[in-house]
Coordinates of C-alpha atoms in Angstrom, one line a residue:
Chain A
M162 CA 70.7 -27.5 -8.0
M163 CA 73.1 -24.9 -6.7
T164 CA 74.9 -24.5 -3.4
L165 CA 73.0 -21.7 -1.7
T166 CA 74.1 -18.6 0.0
V167 CA 71.5 -16.8 2.1
E168 CA 71.6 -13.9 -0.3
H169 CA 70.7 -16.3 -3.1
L170 CA 67.9 -17.7 -1.0
K171 CA 66.5 -14.2 -0.5
A172 CA 66.7 -13.4 -4.2
I173 CA 64.9 -16.6 -5.0
L174 CA 62.2 -15.8 -2.5
E175 CA 61.8 -12.3 -3.7
S176 CA 61.4 -13.5 -7.3
N177 CA 58.2 -15.2 -6.0
Q178 CA 58.7 -17.9 -8.6
F179 CA 58.9 -20.9 -6.3
P180 CA 57.1 -22.0 -3.2
V181 CA 59.2 -22.4 -0.1
I182 CA 58.5 -25.5 1.8
D183 CA 59.6 -25.5 5.4
I184 CA 60.2 -29.2 6.2
R185 CA 61.0 -28.8 9.9
L186 CA 58.6 -30.0 12.6
I187 CA 55.5 -27.9 12.9
R188 CA 56.6 -26.9 16.4
A189 CA 59.8 -25.3 15.0
F190 CA 57.9 -23.7 12.1
A191 CA 55.3 -22.1 14.4
E192 CA 58.0 -20.8 16.7
E193 CA 59.5 -18.9 13.8
H194 CA 59.6 -19.3 10.1
I195 CA 60.4 -17.4 6.9
A196 CA 57.4 -15.1 6.0
G197 CA 55.5 -16.7 3.1
S198 CA 56.9 -20.2 3.6
Q199 CA 54.6 -23.2 3.9
S200 CA 54.9 -25.9 6.6
L201 CA 55.0 -29.5 5.3
P202 CA 57.2 -31.4 7.8
F203 CA 59.2 -34.1 6.1
R204 CA 58.2 -37.7 6.8
Q205 CA 59.8 -40.8 5.4
E206 CA 56.4 -42.1 4.2
G207 CA 53.9 -40.3 2.0
W208 CA 55.4 -36.8 2.3
A209 CA 55.7 -36.2 -1.5
A210 CA 52.0 -36.9 -1.9
L211 CA 51.2 -34.3 0.7
V212 CA 53.3 -31.7 -1.1
R213 CA 51.6 -32.6 -4.3
Q214 CA 48.2 -31.9 -2.7
A215 CA 49.3 -28.6 -1.2
I216 CA 51.4 -27.2 -4.1
T217 CA 50.7 -27.0 -7.8
E218 CA 54.1 -26.0 -9.0
P219 CA 56.6 -28.8 -9.6
S220 CA 59.6 -26.7 -8.6
V221 CA 60.2 -25.9 -5.0
V222 CA 62.7 -24.5 -2.5
L223 CA 63.2 -26.6 0.6
F224 CA 63.9 -25.0 4.0
T225 CA 65.4 -26.9 7.0
D226 CA 68.0 -26.8 9.7
N227 CA 69.3 -30.3 9.2
P228 CA 71.2 -31.4 6.1
R229 CA 70.1 -35.1 6.5
L230 CA 66.4 -34.0 6.3
G231 CA 67.2 -31.7 3.4
T232 CA 68.8 -34.5 1.4
A233 CA 66.0 -37.0 2.2
A234 CA 63.2 -34.5 1.3
K235 CA 65.0 -33.6 -1.9
E236 CA 65.3 -37.2 -2.9
A237 CA 61.7 -37.9 -2.1
W238 CA 60.4 -34.9 -4.1
E239 CA 62.6 -35.7 -7.1
Q240 CA 61.5 -39.4 -7.0
A241 CA 57.9 -38.1 -7.2
G242 CA 58.8 -36.2 -10.4
G243 CA 59.3 -32.8 -8.8
T244 CA 62.2 -30.4 -9.1
V245 CA 64.1 -28.9 -6.2
V246 CA 65.4 -25.5 -7.1
A247 CA 67.4 -25.2 -3.9
V248 CA 67.8 -26.7 -0.4
W249 CA 68.5 -24.4 2.5
D250 CA 69.7 -26.5 5.5
Q251 CA 71.2 -23.9 7.7
G252 CA 68.1 -22.9 9.6
L253 CA 66.9 -19.4 10.4
G254 CA 70.1 -17.9 11.9
P255 CA 71.7 -16.6 8.7
W256 CA 68.3 -15.5 7.4
K257 CA 67.7 -13.4 10.4
Q258 CA 71.2 -11.9 10.3
L259 CA 70.2 -10.6 6.9
G260 CA 67.3 -8.8 8.5
A261 CA 64.8 -10.7 6.4
A262 CA 61.2 -11.2 7.6
T263 CA 60.1 -14.0 9.8
V264 CA 56.7 -14.9 11.4
Q265 CA 56.3 -16.1 15.0
V266 CA 53.8 -17.9 17.1
K267 CA 54.3 -17.6 20.8
P268 CA 53.5 -20.5 23.2
V269 CA 51.1 -20.0 26.1
T270 CA 50.6 -22.4 29.0
V271 CA 47.1 -23.4 30.2
D272 CA 47.8 -21.7 33.5
E273 CA 48.9 -18.4 31.9
L274 CA 45.8 -18.5 29.7
A275 CA 43.4 -19.2 32.6
H276 CA 45.0 -16.4 34.6
R277 CA 44.4 -13.8 31.8
L278 CA 41.5 -15.3 29.9
E279 CA 39.8 -11.9 29.3
A280 CA 42.9 -10.6 27.6
F281 CA 42.7 -13.1 24.8
S282 CA 40.4 -14.1 22.0
V283 CA 40.4 -17.9 22.2
I284 CA 39.9 -19.9 19.0
D285 CA 39.2 -23.6 19.4
V286 CA 40.2 -25.4 16.1
R287 CA 39.0 -28.9 17.1
E288 CA 36.4 -30.8 15.2
P289 CA 32.7 -30.7 16.5
Y290 CA 32.9 -34.2 18.0
E291 CA 35.7 -33.1 20.2
W292 CA 33.7 -30.2 21.8
R293 CA 32.0 -32.9 23.9
S294 CA 34.9 -32.7 26.4
G295 CA 34.0 -29.1 27.0
I296 CA 35.4 -25.8 25.6
I297 CA 37.2 -22.9 27.2
P298 CA 34.6 -20.3 28.3
G299 CA 34.1 -17.7 25.6
A300 CA 36.1 -19.6 23.0
K301 CA 35.1 -19.4 19.3
T302 CA 34.9 -22.8 17.7
I303 CA 36.4 -22.8 14.3
P304 CA 37.5 -26.2 13.0
L305 CA 41.0 -25.9 11.5
G306 CA 39.8 -26.7 8.0
T307 CA 37.4 -23.8 8.0
L308 CA 39.7 -21.2 9.5
S309 CA 40.5 -19.6 6.1
E310 CA 36.8 -19.0 5.4
R311 CA 36.2 -17.3 8.8
L312 CA 39.0 -14.8 9.0
A313 CA 36.5 -11.9 8.8
E314 CA 35.2 -12.9 12.3
L315 CA 38.7 -12.3 13.8
P316 CA 39.6 -8.7 14.7
K317 CA 43.2 -7.9 14.0
D318 CA 43.6 -5.7 17.1
R319 CA 43.2 -8.6 19.5
Q320 CA 45.6 -11.3 20.8
H321 CA 44.4 -14.6 19.5
V322 CA 45.1 -17.8 21.3
V323 CA 44.6 -21.0 19.3
V324 CA 43.8 -24.3 21.1
C325 CA 43.2 -27.9 20.0
A326 CA 43.2 -31.3 21.7
H327 CA 46.9 -31.7 22.4
G328 CA 48.7 -28.6 21.0
N329 CA 49.6 -29.8 17.5
R330 CA 46.9 -28.5 15.2
S331 CA 46.8 -25.3 17.1
L332 CA 50.3 -24.6 15.9
T333 CA 49.2 -25.0 12.3
G334 CA 46.2 -22.7 12.9
A335 CA 48.2 -20.1 14.8
A336 CA 50.9 -20.1 12.2
F337 CA 48.3 -19.6 9.5
L338 CA 46.9 -16.6 11.3
A339 CA 50.3 -15.2 12.1
E340 CA 51.2 -15.4 8.5
R341 CA 48.2 -13.1 7.8
G342 CA 49.2 -10.4 10.3
Y343 CA 47.5 -11.6 13.4
T344 CA 49.2 -11.7 16.8
T345 CA 48.8 -15.4 17.8
F346 CA 49.6 -17.8 20.6
S347 CA 49.3 -21.6 20.7
V348 CA 48.2 -23.4 23.9
L349 CA 50.9 -25.9 25.0
G350 CA 49.4 -29.3 25.5
G351 CA 45.9 -28.1 24.4
M352 CA 42.6 -29.1 26.0
A353 CA 44.3 -32.2 27.5
L354 CA 46.3 -30.0 29.8
W355 CA 43.5 -27.4 30.3
L356 CA 41.1 -30.2 31.5
G357 CA 43.9 -31.9 33.4
A358 CA 44.7 -28.7 35.3
G359 CA 41.0 -28.4 36.3
H360 CA 40.5 -25.0 34.6
P361 CA 36.8 -24.0 33.9
I362 CA 35.0 -25.2 30.9
D363 CA 31.6 -24.6 29.2
R364 CA 29.8 -27.9 28.6
W365 CA 28.9 -28.2 24.9
S366 CA 25.7 -30.1 24.0
I367 CA 26.2 -31.9 20.7
D368 CA 22.4 -32.1 20.3
Chain B
M25 CA 54.8 -40.7 25.5
I26 CA 56.7 -40.8 22.2
W27 CA 58.1 -44.3 21.9
K28 CA 59.8 -46.2 19.1
V29 CA 62.1 -49.2 19.4
I30 CA 64.7 -49.6 16.7
Q31 CA 66.2 -53.1 16.6
N32 CA 69.0 -55.0 15.0
P33 CA 67.6 -58.6 14.9
T34 CA 71.0 -60.1 13.9
L35 CA 72.8 -58.9 17.0
G36 CA 69.6 -58.9 19.1
C37 CA 69.9 -55.1 20.0
N38 CA 67.2 -52.8 21.2
S39 CA 67.6 -49.0 20.8
F40 CA 65.0 -46.4 21.6
L41 CA 63.5 -43.0 20.7
I42 CA 61.6 -41.8 23.7
G43 CA 60.0 -38.4 24.2
D44 CA 57.2 -36.3 25.5
E45 CA 54.3 -35.5 23.1
I46 CA 53.5 -32.1 24.6
S47 CA 56.9 -30.5 24.4
G48 CA 58.2 -32.7 21.6
Q49 CA 61.4 -33.2 23.5
G50 CA 63.1 -36.5 23.8
V51 CA 66.1 -38.7 23.8
V52 CA 67.8 -41.5 21.9
V53 CA 69.0 -44.4 24.0
D54 CA 71.8 -46.8 22.9
P55 CA 71.8 -45.9 19.1
L56 CA 73.4 -48.6 16.9
A57 CA 76.0 -47.8 14.2
Q58 CA 74.6 -50.5 12.0
V59 CA 71.2 -48.7 12.0
G60 CA 73.0 -45.4 11.4
V61 CA 72.7 -41.7 12.4
E62 CA 70.4 -40.9 9.6
A63 CA 67.8 -43.4 10.6
Y64 CA 67.6 -42.0 14.1
I65 CA 67.3 -38.4 12.8
L66 CA 64.6 -39.2 10.3
S67 CA 62.7 -41.4 12.7
A68 CA 62.7 -38.7 15.4
H69 CA 61.4 -36.3 12.8
D70 CA 58.6 -38.7 11.8
L71 CA 57.7 -38.9 15.4
G72 CA 57.6 -35.1 15.8
M73 CA 60.4 -35.4 18.3
Q74 CA 63.4 -33.1 18.9
I75 CA 66.4 -35.1 20.1
I76 CA 67.6 -33.2 23.2
E77 CA 70.2 -35.7 24.4
V78 CA 71.6 -39.1 23.5
L79 CA 71.9 -41.5 26.4
E80 CA 73.8 -44.8 26.7
T81 CA 73.1 -47.5 29.3
H82 CA 76.8 -48.5 29.3
V83 CA 79.9 -48.8 27.1
H84 CA 78.9 -51.6 24.7
A85 CA 81.1 -54.5 23.9
D86 CA 79.0 -56.4 21.3
H87 CA 78.2 -53.6 18.8
V88 CA 79.5 -50.3 17.7
S89 CA 77.5 -47.3 19.0
C90 CA 76.7 -44.2 16.9
A91 CA 75.8 -42.1 20.0
L92 CA 78.9 -39.9 19.7
D93 CA 78.3 -39.3 15.9
L94 CA 74.7 -38.5 16.5
T95 CA 75.5 -36.0 19.3
K96 CA 78.1 -34.3 17.2
E97 CA 75.8 -34.0 14.2
L98 CA 73.0 -32.6 16.3
S99 CA 75.2 -30.6 18.7
V100 CA 73.5 -32.2 21.7
P101 CA 75.0 -33.7 24.9
Y102 CA 76.2 -37.3 25.0
R103 CA 75.4 -38.8 28.3
I104 CA 76.8 -42.0 29.8
S105 CA 77.7 -43.1 33.4
R106 CA 80.2 -41.0 35.3
H107 CA 82.2 -44.3 35.6
A108 CA 82.6 -44.8 31.8
P109 CA 86.4 -44.7 31.0
A110 CA 85.8 -42.8 27.8
V111 CA 88.5 -40.6 26.4
F112 CA 86.0 -38.1 24.7
A113 CA 84.0 -35.4 26.5
F114 CA 80.6 -36.4 27.8
T115 CA 78.0 -35.3 30.3
P116 CA 78.0 -37.8 33.1
L117 CA 75.0 -39.7 34.4
A118 CA 75.0 -40.2 38.2
D119 CA 73.0 -42.4 40.5
D120 CA 69.6 -41.3 41.7
T121 CA 69.3 -38.3 39.4
R122 CA 66.2 -37.4 37.5
L123 CA 66.3 -36.1 34.0
H124 CA 63.3 -34.1 32.6
Y125 CA 62.2 -33.7 28.9
G126 CA 58.8 -32.1 29.2
A127 CA 56.5 -34.5 30.9
L128 CA 58.9 -37.4 30.3
A129 CA 61.1 -38.0 33.4
I130 CA 63.9 -40.5 33.5
D131 CA 65.5 -41.7 36.8
V132 CA 69.1 -42.9 36.5
W133 CA 70.0 -45.9 38.7
E134 CA 73.6 -47.2 38.6
T135 CA 73.3 -50.9 38.1
P136 CA 76.9 -52.2 37.8
G137 CA 77.7 -55.8 37.0
H138 CA 77.9 -56.3 33.3
T139 CA 80.2 -53.3 33.3
K140 CA 81.0 -50.8 36.1
D141 CA 79.4 -48.1 34.0
S142 CA 76.0 -49.8 33.6
V143 CA 72.9 -47.7 34.4
S144 CA 69.2 -48.5 34.2
L145 CA 66.8 -45.8 33.1
I146 CA 63.4 -45.7 34.7
L147 CA 60.8 -43.9 32.6
Y148 CA 57.8 -41.9 33.8
D149 CA 55.1 -40.1 31.9
L150 CA 54.3 -37.4 34.4
A151 CA 51.3 -36.3 32.2
R152 CA 49.7 -39.7 33.1
G153 CA 51.0 -40.7 36.5
L154 CA 53.8 -40.6 39.0
D155 CA 54.7 -44.3 38.9
P156 CA 57.3 -45.8 36.7
W157 CA 56.0 -47.0 33.3
A158 CA 59.0 -48.8 32.0
V159 CA 62.7 -49.4 32.7
L160 CA 65.5 -49.7 30.2
T161 CA 67.9 -52.1 31.9
G162 CA 70.8 -52.1 29.4
D163 CA 72.8 -55.3 30.0
S164 CA 71.8 -55.6 33.7
L165 CA 68.5 -57.5 33.7
F166 CA 67.5 -59.4 30.5
V167 CA 64.3 -61.3 29.6
G168 CA 64.9 -64.6 31.4
D169 CA 68.6 -63.8 32.1
V170 CA 71.1 -61.3 33.4
G171 CA 74.1 -59.6 31.7
R172 CA 77.4 -61.5 31.7
P173 CA 80.1 -60.1 34.1
D174 CA 83.2 -61.1 32.2
L175 CA 83.5 -58.8 29.1
V176 CA 85.5 -56.0 30.6
D177 CA 87.9 -58.1 32.7
A178 CA 87.9 -61.9 32.4
G179 CA 90.1 -62.6 35.4
E180 CA 88.3 -64.8 37.9
T181 CA 88.5 -62.3 40.8
A182 CA 87.2 -59.5 38.7
V183 CA 84.4 -61.6 37.3
R184 CA 83.3 -62.7 40.8
L185 CA 83.2 -59.1 42.0
A186 CA 81.3 -58.0 38.9
A187 CA 78.8 -60.9 39.4
L188 CA 78.3 -59.8 43.0
D189 CA 77.6 -56.2 41.8
Q190 CA 75.1 -57.7 39.3
Y191 CA 73.3 -59.5 42.1
H192 CA 72.8 -56.3 44.0
S193 CA 71.8 -54.4 40.8
I194 CA 69.1 -57.1 40.1
Q195 CA 67.8 -56.9 43.7
R196 CA 67.5 -53.1 43.3
L197 CA 65.7 -53.4 40.0
M198 CA 63.3 -55.8 41.7
T199 CA 62.1 -53.0 44.0
L200 CA 60.2 -51.6 40.9
P201 CA 56.5 -52.3 40.7
D202 CA 55.4 -55.5 38.9
W203 CA 53.7 -53.6 36.0
T204 CA 56.9 -51.8 35.0
E205 CA 57.8 -52.8 31.4
L206 CA 61.3 -54.2 31.1
W207 CA 63.2 -53.2 28.0
P208 CA 66.8 -54.5 28.0
A209 CA 69.5 -53.5 25.5
H210 CA 69.5 -57.1 24.2
Y211 CA 67.4 -60.1 23.4
G212 CA 67.6 -63.4 21.6
S213 CA 71.1 -64.8 21.1
S214 CA 73.0 -61.7 21.9
P215 CA 76.5 -62.5 23.1
C216 CA 76.0 -60.2 26.1
G217 CA 73.5 -62.5 27.7
G218 CA 73.6 -66.1 28.8
I219 CA 71.9 -69.3 27.7
F220 CA 68.5 -68.4 29.3
M221 CA 68.0 -65.2 27.4
N222 CA 64.6 -65.1 25.7
R223 CA 63.9 -64.2 22.1
R224 CA 61.3 -61.7 23.2
P225 CA 62.7 -58.2 23.3
Q226 CA 60.7 -57.1 26.3
S227 CA 59.0 -58.3 29.5
T228 CA 57.8 -56.8 32.8
I229 CA 59.4 -56.6 36.2
G230 CA 56.6 -58.7 37.6
Y231 CA 57.0 -61.5 35.0
E232 CA 60.8 -61.6 35.7
R233 CA 60.2 -61.6 39.4
R234 CA 58.2 -64.8 38.9
F235 CA 60.1 -66.6 36.3
N236 CA 63.7 -65.4 35.9
P237 CA 66.0 -68.0 37.5
F238 CA 68.6 -65.4 38.5
V239 CA 66.0 -63.2 40.3
H240 CA 65.1 -66.3 42.4
M241 CA 68.6 -66.7 43.7
S242 CA 68.3 -64.8 47.0
D243 CA 71.8 -65.9 48.2
P244 CA 74.5 -63.8 46.6
D245 CA 77.1 -66.6 46.7
I246 CA 74.7 -68.9 44.7
F247 CA 74.1 -66.1 42.3
V248 CA 77.8 -65.6 41.6
E249 CA 78.5 -69.4 41.3
E250 CA 75.5 -69.9 38.9
T251 CA 76.5 -66.9 36.8
L252 CA 80.0 -68.3 36.4
R253 CA 78.7 -71.8 35.7
Y254 CA 76.6 -70.8 32.8
L255 CA 79.0 -68.4 31.1
K256 CA 79.2 -68.7 27.3
P257 CA 82.4 -68.1 25.4
P258 CA 83.0 -64.4 25.0
P259 CA 82.3 -62.8 21.6
E260 CA 85.5 -62.7 19.6
E261 CA 85.6 -58.9 19.0
A262 CA 84.3 -57.7 22.4
E263 CA 87.6 -56.0 23.3
S264 CA 88.1 -54.2 20.1
I265 CA 84.4 -53.1 19.9
R266 CA 84.6 -51.8 23.5
T267 CA 87.8 -49.9 22.7
A268 CA 86.2 -48.4 19.6
N269 CA 83.2 -47.2 21.7
L270 CA 85.5 -45.7 24.3
T271 CA 87.7 -43.8 21.9
A272 CA 85.3 -42.9 19.1

């Protein structure tokens, strides 16, 4: 493995040879990430197995903003038999200075959303059993795992707000859409805060 | 609430990662050098928590802290009591202030006695309710015991004054509701406590109100005399460890 300059990183990415795995928290990834990179936040347990499921190539580039995380993830992937082509642990700063492409998801609070509900297309990525607590009026229910199959239903000229139970899965869903050219927001705190604030819901009958 | 206790069973130390699930913001409290900076960084990441600040309940005399190293590595503020005689820069904690990390609120109460720079941190999950959920008492109130008053200055006058401070601090902590979880910095045979300290790392304010012998001493003079009577020999390295924690 070589010590990396940001120009090197760009060259590696442009070669399209190796997947870039962003190991930061999903929150940081959704806020802004390198276009084309994939979010697999590092964990001390079971992370390499998740990478193996998500990625077929054994050689990867790791992206983070913390050298300790970079080292730990590199060791974990190598222990699992993989190869780490490069670790970038200096975050997005130098990458953006280079003028390279990033993708962003903006946060939206439940109050902001309630105030301008008509302005947004709301996508609820929860599982069907979670709809019992009610859904935001007019929201489209698309469980996170089926989002990729239902892109045709989502017009590109609208602002999409993704919501889940607590605001974690919605980050994944929103980042997935943002990566594909959609303007996306993620609801902070999800339905827990929407319901907690007493905003209106449509009751959903499971039968 | 994001919550993880990281312990050193040998020294009987509790340290904490505490945060708000919605914003992912949180703090590390009383990190231990023997556990190491890396463990706190990786654990916070596992919990989905961004470390916003590192807090200490006091300048420790029984173990080396890694709070300063952690704050340097993460470029976040190091927070300790305004009374801490530290020689490095820190962001002071003052009495009756409230810190916010998303829906996690932490009230700072100065609870001197064990040291002049002792604080207790009262935790609230504002997404769930407005009442305290837990209190981190540092070396002020322990499970079954109270923090010893002699590790900073072992002279009799100083120890008596410190013990009197501790009495008032304990009385103040007892104004918290019964259900408040009690999480001290130490448990078991930690040298910072006395002979009554329990091996359980946690209790509640209500349980201590009923069964902690020092809480029952409503007369400050009796509290001071009893504290002095039960003092254990001080740990051998207390002074050098405290100095190390003050100078980094």
